[in-house]
Every structure is written in C-alpha cells, then in structure tokens.
mmCIF file of C-alpha atoms in Angstrom:
data_model
loop_
_atom_site.group_PDB
_atom_site.id
_atom_site.type_symbol
_atom_site.label_atom_id
_atom_site.label_comp_id
_atom_site.label_asym_id
_atom_site.label_seq_id
_atom_site.Cartn_x
_atom_site.Cartn_y
_atom_site.Cartn_z
ATOM 1 C CA MET A 657 45.807 58.279 160.673
ATOM 2 C CA PHE A 658 46.452 54.820 159.292
ATOM 3 C CA PHE A 659 46.829 51.434 161.039
ATOM 4 C CA SER A 660 44.818 52.752 163.992
ATOM 5 C CA ARG A 661 43.463 49.250 164.523
ATOM 6 C CA PHE A 662 46.823 48.057 165.817
ATOM 7 C CA PRO A 663 47.305 48.183 169.604
ATOM 8 C CA LEU A 664 49.995 50.608 170.683
ATOM 9 C CA LEU A 665 52.182 48.254 172.649
ATOM 10 C CA PHE A 666 53.019 44.572 172.690
ATOM 11 C CA LEU A 667 55.292 42.665 175.011
ATOM 12 C CA ALA A 668 58.753 42.664 173.462
ATOM 13 C CA ALA A 669 59.083 38.911 173.832
ATOM 14 C CA SER A 670 56.023 38.315 171.694
ATOM 15 C CA LEU A 671 57.527 40.386 168.881
ATOM 16 C CA CYS A 672 60.718 38.346 168.513
ATOM 17 C CA LEU A 673 61.128 35.045 166.784
ATOM 18 C CA PRO A 674 61.789 32.379 169.456
ATOM 19 C CA LEU A 675 65.318 31.761 168.192
ATOM 20 C CA VAL A 676 66.442 35.304 168.958
ATOM 21 C CA SER A 677 67.364 36.029 172.552
ATOM 22 C CA CYS A 678 66.028 39.230 174.125
ATOM 23 C CA ARG A 679 67.571 41.331 176.877
ATOM 24 C CA ASP A 680 69.104 39.268 179.653
ATOM 25 C CA GLY A 681 68.297 41.632 182.476
ATOM 26 C CA LYS A 682 71.929 42.461 183.358
ATOM 27 C CA GLU A 683 72.663 45.832 184.911
ATOM 28 C CA GLU A 684 73.987 48.463 182.546
ATOM 29 C CA ASP A 685 77.755 48.867 182.409
ATOM 30 C CA ALA A 686 78.985 52.405 181.788
ATOM 31 C CA ASN A 687 81.843 51.002 179.725
ATOM 32 C CA VAL A 688 79.604 48.874 177.514
ATOM 33 C CA ILE A 689 77.194 50.102 174.851
ATOM 34 C CA GLU A 690 74.285 47.686 174.436
ATOM 35 C CA LEU A 691 72.228 48.046 171.283
ATOM 36 C CA ASN A 692 69.024 46.212 170.487
ATOM 37 C CA PHE A 693 68.762 45.933 166.706
ATOM 38 C CA GLY A 694 65.929 44.558 164.532
ATOM 39 C CA HIS A 695 65.606 43.165 161.012
ATOM 40 C CA PHE A 696 63.427 40.742 159.017
ATOM 41 C CA PRO A 697 64.365 37.372 157.483
ATOM 42 C CA ASN A 698 64.105 38.879 153.985
ATOM 43 C CA VAL A 699 66.706 39.534 151.293
ATOM 44 C CA THR A 700 65.568 43.162 151.319
ATOM 45 C CA HIS A 701 67.069 43.289 154.824
ATOM 46 C CA VAL A 702 70.425 42.054 153.581
ATOM 47 C CA GLN A 703 72.407 44.381 155.854
ATOM 48 C CA GLY A 704 70.656 42.974 158.912
ATOM 49 C CA LEU A 705 71.179 39.390 157.763
ATOM 50 C CA VAL A 706 74.895 39.901 157.078
ATOM 51 C CA ALA A 707 75.569 41.856 160.267
ATOM 52 C CA HIS A 708 73.571 39.378 162.358
ATOM 53 C CA HIS A 709 75.693 36.577 160.899
ATOM 54 C CA PHE A 710 78.934 38.416 161.721
ATOM 55 C CA SER A 711 77.721 38.930 165.305
ATOM 56 C CA ARG A 712 76.814 35.268 165.558
ATOM 57 C CA GLN A 713 80.332 34.361 164.406
ATOM 58 C CA GLY A 714 81.973 36.662 166.964
ATOM 59 C CA ASN A 715 83.195 39.149 164.344
ATOM 60 C CA GLY A 716 80.573 41.818 164.821
ATOM 61 C CA TRP A 717 80.513 44.393 162.045
ATOM 62 C CA PHE A 718 78.709 47.090 164.000
ATOM 63 C CA GLU A 719 80.349 46.070 167.282
ATOM 64 C CA GLU A 720 83.882 46.629 166.014
ATOM 65 C CA ARG A 721 83.171 49.924 164.271
ATOM 66 C CA VAL A 722 81.064 51.490 167.016
ATOM 67 C CA LYS A 723 83.736 50.496 169.548
ATOM 68 C CA LYS A 724 86.402 52.147 167.409
ATOM 69 C CA ALA A 725 84.327 55.349 167.234
ATOM 70 C CA THR A 726 83.341 55.505 170.912
ATOM 71 C CA GLY A 727 86.128 53.688 172.736
ATOM 72 C CA LYS A 728 83.613 51.461 174.500
ATOM 73 C CA ASP A 729 82.848 47.786 174.193
ATOM 74 C CA VAL A 730 79.667 47.114 172.243
ATOM 75 C CA ARG A 731 77.114 44.348 172.622
ATOM 76 C CA ILE A 732 74.333 43.963 170.058
ATOM 77 C CA ASN A 733 71.192 41.933 170.678
ATOM 78 C CA TRP A 734 69.549 41.018 167.365
ATOM 79 C CA TYR A 735 65.768 40.766 167.124
ATOM 80 C CA VAL A 736 63.989 39.276 164.107
ATOM 81 C CA TYR A 737 60.506 40.394 163.053
ATOM 82 C CA ASN A 738 58.147 39.133 160.382
ATOM 83 C CA ALA A 739 56.661 42.510 159.427
ATOM 84 C CA GLY A 740 57.173 46.211 160.006
ATOM 85 C CA PRO A 741 54.294 47.148 162.319
ATOM 86 C CA SER A 742 55.615 44.725 164.948
ATOM 87 C CA ALA A 743 59.108 46.205 164.730
ATOM 88 C CA MET A 744 57.711 49.706 165.180
ATOM 89 C CA GLU A 745 55.790 48.625 168.260
ATOM 90 C CA ALA A 746 59.103 47.409 169.689
ATOM 91 C CA VAL A 747 60.651 50.847 169.129
ATOM 92 C CA PHE A 748 57.652 52.450 170.822
ATOM 93 C CA ALA A 749 58.076 50.047 173.750
ATOM 94 C CA ARG A 750 61.821 50.892 173.934
ATOM 95 C CA SER A 751 62.579 47.192 173.428
ATOM 96 C CA ILE A 752 64.882 48.059 170.520
ATOM 97 C CA GLU A 753 66.734 51.215 169.537
ATOM 98 C CA LEU A 754 67.308 50.501 165.835
ATOM 99 C CA THR A 755 65.761 48.421 163.095
ATOM 100 C CA TYR A 756 65.728 47.845 159.374
ATOM 101 C CA VAL A 757 62.125 48.299 158.250
ATOM 102 C CA GLY A 758 59.990 49.227 155.265
ATOM 103 C CA PRO A 759 58.934 52.874 154.781
ATOM 104 C CA SER A 760 55.237 52.317 155.431
ATOM 105 C CA PRO A 761 55.458 51.209 159.093
ATOM 106 C CA ALA A 762 58.070 53.898 159.759
ATOM 107 C CA ILE A 763 55.836 56.616 158.316
ATOM 108 C CA ASN A 764 52.892 55.312 160.290
ATOM 109 C CA ALA A 765 54.889 55.276 163.520
ATOM 110 C CA PHE A 766 56.085 58.830 162.868
ATOM 111 C CA VAL A 767 52.521 60.022 162.293
ATOM 112 C CA ARG A 768 51.103 58.150 165.287
ATOM 113 C CA SER A 769 53.715 59.675 167.576
ATOM 114 C CA ARG A 770 53.096 63.127 166.106
ATOM 115 C CA GLY A 771 56.647 63.242 164.873
ATOM 116 C CA GLN A 772 58.155 62.472 168.273
ATOM 117 C CA ASP A 773 59.374 58.871 168.275
ATOM 118 C CA ILE A 774 60.811 57.717 164.922
ATOM 119 C CA ARG A 775 63.657 58.879 162.694
ATOM 120 C CA MET A 776 64.987 57.486 159.411
ATOM 121 C CA ILE A 777 68.770 57.736 159.657
ATOM 122 C CA ALA A 778 69.870 55.934 156.468
ATOM 123 C CA GLY A 779 68.671 54.284 153.301
ATOM 124 C CA ALA A 780 69.109 50.522 152.968
ATOM 125 C CA VAL A 781 67.519 48.805 149.950
ATOM 126 C CA GLU A 782 65.493 49.752 146.901
ATOM 127 C CA GLY A 783 63.669 47.164 144.789
ATOM 128 C CA GLY A 784 63.064 43.544 145.717
ATOM 129 C CA ALA A 785 59.250 43.671 145.819
ATOM 130 C CA SER A 786 56.835 42.438 143.149
ATOM 131 C CA LEU A 787 53.334 41.312 142.312
ATOM 132 C CA VAL A 788 53.472 37.662 141.260
ATOM 133 C CA VAL A 789 50.729 35.823 139.353
ATOM 134 C CA ALA A 790 50.577 32.316 137.884
ATOM 135 C CA GLU A 791 52.752 31.929 134.782
ATOM 136 C CA ASP A 792 49.696 30.985 132.686
ATOM 137 C CA SER A 793 47.496 33.744 134.160
ATOM 138 C CA SER A 794 45.693 36.171 131.851
ATOM 139 C CA LEU A 795 45.782 38.920 134.506
ATOM 140 C CA LYS A 796 47.573 42.036 133.236
ATOM 141 C CA GLU A 797 45.938 45.270 134.392
ATOM 142 C CA PRO A 798 44.372 46.330 137.715
ATOM 143 C CA GLN A 799 40.858 46.008 136.243
ATOM 144 C CA ASP A 800 41.552 42.320 135.507
ATOM 145 C CA PHE A 801 41.737 41.665 139.247
ATOM 146 C CA ARG A 802 38.122 42.518 139.967
ATOM 147 C CA GLY A 803 36.780 39.749 142.199
ATOM 148 C CA LYS A 804 40.239 38.214 142.667
ATOM 149 C CA VAL A 805 42.182 37.433 145.859
ATOM 150 C CA ILE A 806 45.652 38.905 146.420
ATOM 151 C CA ALA A 807 47.929 38.207 149.384
ATOM 152 C CA THR A 808 50.299 40.676 151.073
ATOM 153 C CA PRO A 809 52.566 40.017 154.107
ATOM 154 C CA GLN A 810 50.659 42.107 156.673
ATOM 155 C CA LEU A 811 47.965 44.769 156.794
ATOM 156 C CA GLY A 812 49.643 48.138 156.489
ATOM 157 C CA ASN A 813 53.112 46.883 155.685
ATOM 158 C CA THR A 814 55.026 48.340 152.726
ATOM 159 C CA GLN A 815 53.896 45.789 150.138
ATOM 160 C CA ASP A 816 50.307 45.960 151.392
ATOM 161 C CA VAL A 817 50.257 49.720 150.791
ATOM 162 C CA SER A 818 51.883 49.311 147.365
ATOM 163 C CA ALA A 819 49.313 46.732 146.322
ATOM 164 C CA ARG A 820 46.320 48.777 147.468
ATOM 165 C CA ALA A 821 47.677 51.916 145.814
ATOM 166 C CA TRP A 822 48.269 50.101 142.494
ATOM 167 C CA PHE A 823 44.742 48.725 142.392
ATOM 168 C CA SER A 824 43.245 52.052 143.496
ATOM 169 C CA ARG A 825 45.117 53.966 140.805
ATOM 170 C CA GLY A 826 43.837 51.399 138.329
ATOM 171 C CA GLY A 827 40.239 52.272 139.124
ATOM 172 C CA LEU A 828 39.316 49.545 141.605
ATOM 173 C CA HIS A 829 37.595 50.282 144.897
ATOM 174 C CA VAL A 830 39.754 48.792 147.654
ATOM 175 C CA THR A 831 38.898 48.658 151.362
ATOM 176 C CA GLN A 832 40.577 47.047 154.345
ATOM 177 C CA ARG A 833 37.842 44.409 154.458
ATOM 178 C CA GLY A 834 37.007 43.887 150.788
ATOM 179 C CA GLY A 835 36.119 46.021 147.799
ATOM 180 C CA ASP A 836 36.536 45.134 144.131
ATOM 181 C CA VAL A 837 39.619 43.036 144.904
ATOM 182 C CA LYS A 838 40.156 41.143 148.138
ATOM 183 C CA ILE A 839 43.579 41.808 149.645
ATOM 184 C CA LEU A 840 44.373 39.145 152.203
ATOM 185 C CA PRO A 841 47.214 39.800 154.689
ATOM 186 C CA THR A 842 49.022 36.460 154.855
ATOM 187 C CA PRO A 843 52.417 35.490 156.350
ATOM 188 C CA ASN A 844 54.989 34.842 153.627
ATOM 189 C CA PRO A 845 55.386 31.091 154.250
ATOM 190 C CA GLU A 846 51.621 30.601 153.972
ATOM 191 C CA GLN A 847 51.488 32.595 150.733
ATOM 192 C CA LEU A 848 53.600 29.998 148.955
ATOM 193 C CA SER A 849 51.381 27.034 149.830
ATOM 194 C CA LEU A 850 48.142 28.913 149.112
ATOM 195 C CA PHE A 851 49.493 30.112 145.763
ATOM 196 C CA ARG A 852 50.451 26.560 144.825
ATOM 197 C CA GLN A 853 46.943 25.380 145.679
ATOM 198 C CA GLY A 854 45.394 28.015 143.423
ATOM 199 C CA LYS A 855 43.709 29.768 146.353
ATOM 200 C CA LEU A 856 45.433 33.065 145.557
ATOM 201 C CA ASP A 857 45.282 34.910 142.241
ATOM 202 C CA GLY A 858 48.404 36.863 143.062
ATOM 203 C CA VAL A 859 50.898 37.734 145.781
ATOM 204 C CA TRP A 860 52.539 41.113 146.410
ATOM 205 C CA THR A 861 55.614 40.399 148.487
ATOM 206 C CA VAL A 862 59.397 40.749 148.833
ATOM 207 C CA GLU A 863 62.494 38.689 148.182
ATOM 208 C CA PRO A 864 63.284 35.874 148.644
ATOM 209 C CA TRP A 865 59.562 35.073 148.545
ATOM 210 C CA VAL A 866 59.142 36.573 145.083
ATOM 211 C CA SER A 867 61.777 34.186 143.732
ATOM 212 C CA ARG A 868 60.284 31.274 145.667
ATOM 213 C CA LEU A 869 56.926 31.892 144.030
ATOM 214 C CA VAL A 870 58.562 32.030 140.591
ATOM 215 C CA MET A 871 60.941 29.099 141.011
ATOM 216 C CA MET A 872 58.874 26.797 143.217
ATOM 217 C CA ALA A 873 55.249 27.625 142.396
ATOM 218 C CA LYS A 874 55.265 28.443 138.666
ATOM 219 C CA GLY A 875 54.695 32.143 139.177
ATOM 220 C CA ARG A 876 55.725 35.117 137.052
ATOM 221 C CA VAL A 877 56.356 38.730 137.968
ATOM 222 C CA LEU A 878 53.635 41.076 136.717
ATOM 223 C CA VAL A 879 54.643 44.261 138.564
ATOM 224 C CA ASN A 880 58.268 44.830 139.549
ATOM 225 C CA GLU A 881 58.930 47.592 142.089
ATOM 226 C CA GLU A 882 62.564 47.896 141.065
ATOM 227 C CA ASP A 883 62.905 51.601 141.944
ATOM 228 C CA SER A 884 60.794 51.808 145.074
ATOM 229 C CA ILE A 885 62.131 52.130 148.617
ATOM 230 C CA ALA A 886 61.988 48.696 150.227
ATOM 231 C CA THR A 887 63.974 49.167 153.424
ATOM 232 C CA VAL A 888 65.375 51.993 155.528
ATOM 233 C CA LEU A 889 67.310 52.142 158.780
ATOM 234 C CA VAL A 890 65.378 53.789 161.597
ATOM 235 C CA CYS A 891 65.899 54.487 165.264
ATOM 236 C CA GLY A 892 64.012 55.912 168.175
ATOM 237 C CA ALA A 893 64.158 59.705 168.409
ATOM 238 C CA ASP A 894 65.231 59.509 172.057
ATOM 239 C CA PHE A 895 68.161 57.276 171.124
ATOM 240 C CA LEU A 896 69.249 59.750 168.458
ATOM 241 C CA LYS A 897 68.993 62.629 170.918
ATOM 242 C CA GLU A 898 70.651 60.904 173.870
ATOM 243 C CA LYS A 899 73.412 59.034 171.998
ATOM 244 C CA PRO A 900 74.139 60.983 168.803
ATOM 245 C CA GLU A 901 77.746 59.766 168.620
ATOM 246 C CA VAL A 902 76.593 56.134 168.740
ATOM 247 C CA ALA A 903 73.934 56.743 166.094
ATOM 248 C CA GLN A 904 76.512 58.449 163.873
ATOM 249 C CA ALA A 905 78.882 55.494 164.278
ATOM 250 C CA VAL A 906 76.090 53.056 163.412
ATOM 251 C CA VAL A 907 75.246 54.965 160.224
ATOM 252 C CA LYS A 908 78.905 55.066 159.170
ATOM 253 C CA ALA A 909 79.235 51.321 159.821
ATOM 254 C CA HIS A 910 76.028 50.724 157.860
ATOM 255 C CA GLU A 911 77.408 52.632 154.860
ATOM 256 C CA GLU A 912 80.658 50.664 155.055
ATOM 257 C CA LEU A 913 78.633 47.444 155.179
ATOM 258 C CA ASN A 914 76.766 48.509 152.046
ATOM 259 C CA GLN A 915 80.078 49.005 150.284
ATOM 260 C CA TRP A 916 81.382 45.630 151.443
ATOM 261 C CA ILE A 917 78.218 43.919 150.161
ATOM 262 C CA ARG A 918 78.540 45.662 146.790
ATOM 263 C CA GLU A 919 82.179 44.620 146.468
ATOM 264 C CA ASN A 920 81.677 41.059 147.733
ATOM 265 C CA PRO A 921 78.327 39.896 146.297
ATOM 266 C CA GLU A 922 79.158 36.186 146.228
ATOM 267 C CA GLU A 923 80.343 36.103 149.847
ATOM 268 C CA ALA A 924 77.392 38.231 150.929
ATOM 269 C CA GLN A 925 74.959 35.884 149.173
ATOM 270 C CA ALA A 926 76.549 32.870 150.862
ATOM 271 C CA ILE A 927 76.111 34.581 154.232
ATOM 272 C CA VAL A 928 72.469 35.367 153.462
ATOM 273 C CA VAL A 929 71.868 31.705 152.636
ATOM 274 C CA LYS A 930 73.413 30.584 155.942
ATOM 275 C CA GLU A 931 71.621 33.195 158.001
ATOM 276 C CA LEU A 932 68.213 32.536 156.465
ATOM 277 C CA GLU A 933 68.689 28.815 157.100
ATOM 278 C CA GLU A 934 69.593 29.581 160.715
ATOM 279 C CA LEU A 935 66.608 31.866 161.229
ATOM 280 C CA THR A 936 63.966 29.854 159.371
ATOM 281 C CA HIS A 937 65.256 26.331 160.078
ATOM 282 C CA SER A 938 64.707 25.451 156.437
ATOM 283 C CA LYS A 939 66.898 24.768 153.416
ATOM 284 C CA VAL A 940 67.665 27.783 151.243
ATOM 285 C CA GLU A 941 69.005 27.160 147.750
ATOM 286 C CA PRO A 942 71.858 29.478 146.660
ATOM 287 C CA GLU A 943 70.143 29.802 143.252
ATOM 288 C CA LEU A 944 67.146 31.335 145.002
ATOM 289 C CA ILE A 945 69.232 34.066 146.612
ATOM 290 C CA ALA A 946 71.195 34.647 143.390
ATOM 291 C CA ARG A 947 67.939 35.323 141.549
ATOM 292 C CA ALA A 948 66.621 37.589 144.296
ATOM 293 C CA TRP A 949 69.918 39.489 144.392
ATOM 294 C CA LYS A 950 69.375 40.850 140.886
ATOM 295 C CA SER A 951 66.368 42.886 141.992
ATOM 296 C CA ILE A 952 67.817 44.684 145.041
ATOM 297 C CA HIS A 953 70.002 47.792 145.230
ATOM 298 C CA MET A 954 71.909 48.841 148.345
ATOM 299 C CA LYS A 955 71.342 52.495 149.291
ATOM 300 C CA ASP A 956 73.143 54.729 151.773
ATOM 301 C CA LYS A 957 70.683 57.622 151.538
ATOM 302 C CA ILE A 958 66.965 58.239 151.058
ATOM 303 C CA PHE A 959 65.580 60.029 148.006
ATOM 304 C CA ILE A 960 62.829 62.194 149.471
ATOM 305 C CA PRO A 961 60.548 62.331 146.366
ATOM 306 C CA LYS A 962 60.257 58.541 146.471
ATOM 307 C CA LEU A 963 59.326 58.701 150.142
ATOM 308 C CA GLN A 964 56.759 61.403 149.447
ATOM 309 C CA GLN A 965 55.299 59.259 146.662
ATOM 310 C CA PHE A 966 54.876 56.451 149.152
ATOM 311 C CA VAL A 967 53.017 58.794 151.499
ATOM 312 C CA GLN A 968 50.714 59.680 148.615
ATOM 313 C CA ASP A 969 50.204 55.967 147.901
ATOM 314 C CA ALA A 970 49.217 55.321 151.509
ATOM 315 C CA TYR A 971 46.752 58.179 151.301
ATOM 316 C CA HIS A 972 45.205 56.943 148.043
ATOM 317 C CA ALA A 973 45.053 53.417 149.459
ATOM 318 C CA GLY A 974 42.817 54.718 152.244
ATOM 319 C CA PHE A 975 45.211 54.413 155.171
ATOM 320 C CA MET A 976 45.230 58.142 155.894
ATOM 321 C CA LYS A 977 42.501 60.756 155.989
ATOM 322 C CA GLU A 978 44.998 63.410 154.913
ATOM 323 C CA VAL A 979 48.568 63.555 153.662
ATOM 324 C CA PRO A 980 50.831 64.165 156.679
ATOM 325 C CA ASP A 981 53.911 66.353 156.846
ATOM 326 C CA VAL A 982 56.844 63.944 157.209
ATOM 327 C CA SER A 983 59.587 66.537 156.731
ATOM 328 C CA GLY A 984 61.061 65.762 160.153
ATOM 329 C CA LEU A 985 61.132 62.003 159.657
ATOM 330 C CA VAL A 986 64.426 61.790 157.736
ATOM 331 C CA THR A 987 67.568 63.190 159.332
ATOM 332 C CA PRO A 988 69.414 65.723 157.137
ATOM 333 C CA GLU A 989 72.441 63.417 156.895
ATOM 334 C CA ALA A 990 70.264 60.665 155.419
ATOM 335 C CA VAL A 991 68.930 62.745 152.505
ATOM 336 C CA GLU A 992 70.300 61.740 149.121
ATOM 337 C CA GLU A 993 72.628 64.381 147.714
ATOM 338 C CA LYS A 994 70.782 64.808 144.420
ATOM 339 C CA GLN A 995 67.730 65.807 146.446
ATOM 340 C CA LEU A 996 69.777 68.485 148.202
ATOM 341 C CA ALA A 997 71.096 69.702 144.842
ATOM 342 C CA MET A 998 67.543 69.902 143.471
ATOM 343 C CA LYS A 999 66.519 71.965 146.510
ATOM 344 C CA GLU A 1000 69.447 74.348 146.064
ATOM 345 C CA GLU A 1001 68.635 74.809 142.378
ATOM 346 C CA THR A 1002 65.008 75.571 143.222
ATOM 347 C CA GLN A 1003 66.011 78.123 145.866
ATOM 348 C CA GLY A 1004 68.551 79.674 143.491
#
C-alpha cells in the first residue's frame, strides 16, 4: 500500500490555506444544504477556481443549481489545498465532502480505506502537467538524469508518481529516498526559485507552474503529459450514499460548468487570473494563464484505461507492493461512454 508514511488524520484547520474560512460551528438547518468543497490553486483545477470565484461574488454556480435540483438553500464552504494527500486526509476526517484532486491521492485513499471511503464521481481535467528542464539543457532521455535532482510538488502526488514511473520505465532505479535520480518533493513556489538558482535539474509539475518555469525561469518542456488524467472530482462514499440527490446535482452542475468554460474561454481565464491573485496574494499575468490554457482539456467523464495505466505507474514507481483492484472507485455514471462501448463490444 503506498503513502503509508502519511499519518491518517490531520486537523482540518491545518489543511486549509489561512485565507479560506472553515466551518463556523453553526447548527445544521434542515432547509439548508451545507457543502464543504476543496480544490487547489492550480489551472488544472479550473472548475474549482471558477466556481470559488462565483461563490465569492455571491453568484454561486453550484449553489444555484443544487438549490434548483433539491429545493433547498445551499451554502458552500471552499477549502484550498496545496497537494492531493492533504485533501484526501480532509475527506477521511469528514472535514470536506467533495474535492477536485489528482488521481494518485484518490487511488491511494481508496486503497487505504479498502474501497470504503472514496469515490470518483466525474472527470475534470486532462493534461496540464510536464517535466521542465533548462532551455539550454542537454537532458533528453531518462538515462540522462542519472545523478540529477528533480522536484515534484509532494511525495505521492500525481506528478510525483508520473515522474518516478517515467524514470523507472527508462531504466533508472528510483526510491523514495534516493536512487539513480534524486526526486525532491518541493512546494511549487519554492520550485521556481530553486530552478532559477540552478539547484534543480528539472521540475515535474502542473500549470500554471509549468508556464512560470518556461516564461520566468528560461525553462523548456521536455515531457508533456497532454493526455494524462490531471484532475478528477471525488467525494466521500458516505456522502454519496446518504445524499445521492445532492451528489447527482453537483455532478450535473460540474458538467454544465465544463461546458460554460469551453464556450467562454476568455472570461474563464480572466476569472482564473483574479482567483489565483486572491488565493496567492501575488500578481498573475494573463499571458501566463493563456499559455497554460493551451495544455488543459475539460473532461466530464473518466476513461478507465487511463486510470488503470496510472495504477500501473504507481506500482512500477514503487508505491504499491501489488496492483490493487480499483473497479469500485469510479461510479458508473462517471465512466466515459467509449469505455462502456468497448466493454459491450468485448462482451458481444
């Protein structure tokens, strides 16, 4: 079982960025649905950024649509995390019901809970992750990285698994503490400064940090994960069981949000700029988001073969002793139709 080094539970307050308010302790109102919803300050979590912005402006996307479906007022508390394992701990702790997250932490949480606690209920984003090296670097193949130092956002997060799997498939011996290439879990903001100083030979990360490294630190993309699953929408299994009508309304609203983002890319990008500036308290150039936008693809569903490939990658990267059965992780409604068609053809 992978990521076993992580403690099972953290205090919910320690998992949230200080700028995001947590539960206020008010008694539950039978006429009000309160949802605690997580996302990261990354372009690959564009749905969370846009919806968080709408909530902040008093025009809640999920609030309005879930209310319409259920007939109840809806209040959403947004939580912002820096990496997936922390978000999954919050689901375990029942601090949040839903979150946008990468596939790796979700798979890990599913395995750790023996299939009891986590469900993927929708796709979200594919692409948006890359390995960046210096523009004048001679590094090309995995073998070239022997003795080099590579940064990833967090041990066991989606990009960390992708990096370790890529180097392992290329013939390098990779361990959590060293091996032929040293993979150094490093928060995204620190990656940029270390890369500029020449202390990192490469960074495997997500947008907008990929574009920051290229535009602000003279980096170039060596490996582009344009077709890989970057983000999915997950919820706690208890939430799905106890409030199926709410979960269904959330998924429908999420799909409608995807469509709105596809049809209104310029407005969506402007919102992402504003929301990232609000969350990070730093200037975000529109050109940065425009560049990052080209590498992401909004997804309503999850293509199971891609998810299974990621499980294999985690296994080959040494995070699992065996390949787990994750057939119960994705709800049937979240499976991409072409996967269902392939299954029917096989059975026929």
